[in-house]
Amino acid sequence: VLKQMRKEGYIKFGKDDTGNGAVVTYGNGSKIFSVLCGEGGRCNRSNITITDEAALIKKKDYDAIIEPTLEPYNFNGLFFEPKQIFMTSARTKDNWFYTHLINTVNQHYINKKAKYNFFAGDIFVAVANKIQTKKQYEMRKKNTDDLTFEEEYMNLWLKEKEGSLYKY
């Protein structure tokens, strides 16, 4: 579909005017920006922010660079609250994002009026939904050490700190 839309000129791929990231421009004027969580990401604004591998981003960088980009907007009298989407592999429980995840899950069940949603999956969910194959699962299980496999593919947040001497 994207290939067809590009061919017909409805979407265009290019670099951001600042040169700090990539941009997809749609025929209706909408844009999707891709920027790194670094100094080049400052001064951007967004209505929806997707943070990939959130657990790898330092909390202070998230607070100083990503969080300030969220900007509510008003469209013909309709007020829209900015949205955040986090994607990440599991890490260790001392990571700031683990606390954020637990708070989000708790708010989902406690605060019924607010919209706190979450989805967590592992490699079995990916295989069941044909995102990964059984062969890929077997290969990753064979080629990955136990700790990495549990974090990356089983989505288990481990108690040990990264680089710990002991195995979970």
XYZ file of C-alpha atoms in Angstrom:
168
model
C 0.000 0.000 0.000
C 2.805 2.410 0.913
C 4.571 1.616 -2.353
C 1.407 2.464 -4.307
C 0.838 5.659 -2.296
C 4.417 6.731 -2.993
C 4.091 5.934 -6.690
C 0.926 8.055 -6.912
C 2.621 10.929 -5.061
C 0.375 10.795 -2.002
C 3.343 10.289 0.312
C 6.916 11.494 0.029
C 9.943 10.355 2.004
C 12.753 12.759 2.769
C 14.945 14.459 5.333
C 13.689 16.857 7.958
C 14.429 20.553 7.241
C 16.798 20.603 10.206
C 18.636 17.527 8.916
C 18.142 15.808 12.276
C 15.864 13.049 11.056
C 13.622 11.606 8.384
C 10.154 12.793 7.444
C 7.185 11.246 5.655
C 4.875 13.877 4.132
C 1.314 12.953 3.183
C -0.778 14.619 0.498
C -3.124 16.109 3.099
C -0.252 17.938 4.822
C 0.249 15.464 7.676
C 3.828 14.570 8.530
C 5.596 11.834 10.421
C 9.032 12.759 11.773
C 11.708 10.406 12.947
C 14.348 11.889 15.252
C 16.900 10.490 17.661
C 16.617 11.057 21.391
C 19.510 13.471 21.513
C 20.253 17.158 21.227
C 18.961 17.147 17.631
C 15.530 16.093 18.887
C 15.032 19.235 20.937
C 12.558 21.898 19.774
C 10.419 19.396 17.852
C 6.721 19.102 18.721
C 4.442 16.111 18.394
C 0.894 15.029 18.942
C 1.848 11.350 19.082
C 5.293 10.250 20.215
C 6.525 6.710 19.675
C 9.608 5.855 21.706
C 11.321 2.718 20.413
C 13.553 0.732 22.796
C 12.455 3.025 25.619
C 14.355 1.015 28.235
C 17.625 1.935 26.510
C 16.957 5.675 26.793
C 18.215 7.422 29.903
C 15.461 8.823 32.123
C 17.015 12.290 32.148
C 17.113 12.325 28.320
C 13.479 11.242 28.150
C 12.427 13.950 30.626
C 14.506 16.688 28.966
C 14.091 15.852 25.278
C 11.100 13.602 24.523
C 8.521 14.603 27.145
C 8.662 18.338 26.213
C 7.816 17.509 22.568
C 4.299 16.395 23.524
C 1.923 19.171 22.589
C -1.868 19.180 22.878
C -3.706 20.454 19.828
C -7.019 21.961 18.937
C -8.681 21.021 15.650
C -11.873 22.921 14.805
C -12.813 23.175 18.466
C -11.889 19.580 19.311
C -9.141 19.390 21.921
C -6.756 16.443 21.598
C -4.421 15.323 24.358
C -0.988 14.176 23.096
C -0.366 10.437 23.133
C 2.713 8.411 23.945
C 3.548 4.948 22.681
C 6.481 3.052 24.157
C 8.031 0.005 22.544
C 10.834 -1.863 24.224
C 12.366 -5.162 25.093
C 12.520 -6.080 28.756
C 15.653 -5.221 30.726
C 16.366 -5.348 34.434
C 13.962 -4.160 37.137
C 16.291 -1.369 38.215
C 15.609 0.362 34.859
C 13.439 3.506 35.072
C 11.110 2.185 32.409
C 10.131 -0.836 34.510
C 8.678 1.533 37.132
C 6.905 3.485 34.384
C 5.455 0.250 32.979
C 4.211 -0.920 36.382
C 2.581 2.484 37.012
C 0.877 2.348 33.599
C -0.496 -1.147 34.248
C -1.733 -0.107 37.704
C -3.404 3.051 36.320
C -5.090 0.963 33.615
C -6.944 -0.949 36.330
C -7.294 1.786 38.973
C -8.150 4.923 36.999
C -11.096 3.905 34.804
C -11.720 7.451 33.492
C -8.189 7.928 32.166
C -6.913 6.059 29.123
C -3.956 3.994 30.278
C -3.455 1.071 27.929
C -0.702 -1.456 27.510
C 0.189 -4.552 25.538
C 2.924 -7.008 26.416
C 3.908 -9.934 24.278
C 6.628 -12.511 23.953
C 7.971 -14.655 21.139
C 5.079 -17.100 21.568
C 2.592 -14.302 20.843
C 4.707 -13.358 17.815
C 4.721 -16.960 16.535
C 0.980 -17.382 17.173
C 0.284 -14.203 15.154
C 2.712 -15.166 12.369
C 5.058 -12.228 13.055
C 7.816 -14.763 13.784
C 8.075 -18.399 12.739
C 8.682 -21.494 14.846
C 12.010 -21.889 13.039
C 13.015 -18.326 14.055
C 12.070 -19.116 17.660
C 14.188 -22.283 17.655
C 17.145 -20.472 16.037
C 17.013 -17.603 18.561
C 16.704 -20.018 21.476
C 19.769 -21.897 20.227
C 21.912 -18.834 19.395
C 21.113 -16.580 22.370
C 22.367 -16.842 25.949
C 19.722 -17.537 28.608
C 19.561 -14.040 30.123
C 19.321 -12.264 26.780
C 16.708 -14.745 25.547
C 14.552 -14.202 28.643
C 14.739 -10.416 28.301
C 14.545 -10.052 24.529
C 12.228 -12.890 23.532
C 10.355 -13.956 26.680
C 9.749 -10.348 27.827
C 10.869 -11.090 31.390
C 12.129 -8.184 33.476
C 14.999 -9.656 35.468
C 15.944 -8.750 39.022
C 19.684 -8.728 38.411
C 21.424 -5.574 37.302
C 22.943 -5.575 33.868
C 26.408 -7.146 33.987
C 25.602 -9.105 37.163
C 27.902 -12.009 38.062
C 24.981 -14.274 38.832
C 22.651 -15.879 36.359
C 18.904 -15.547 36.843
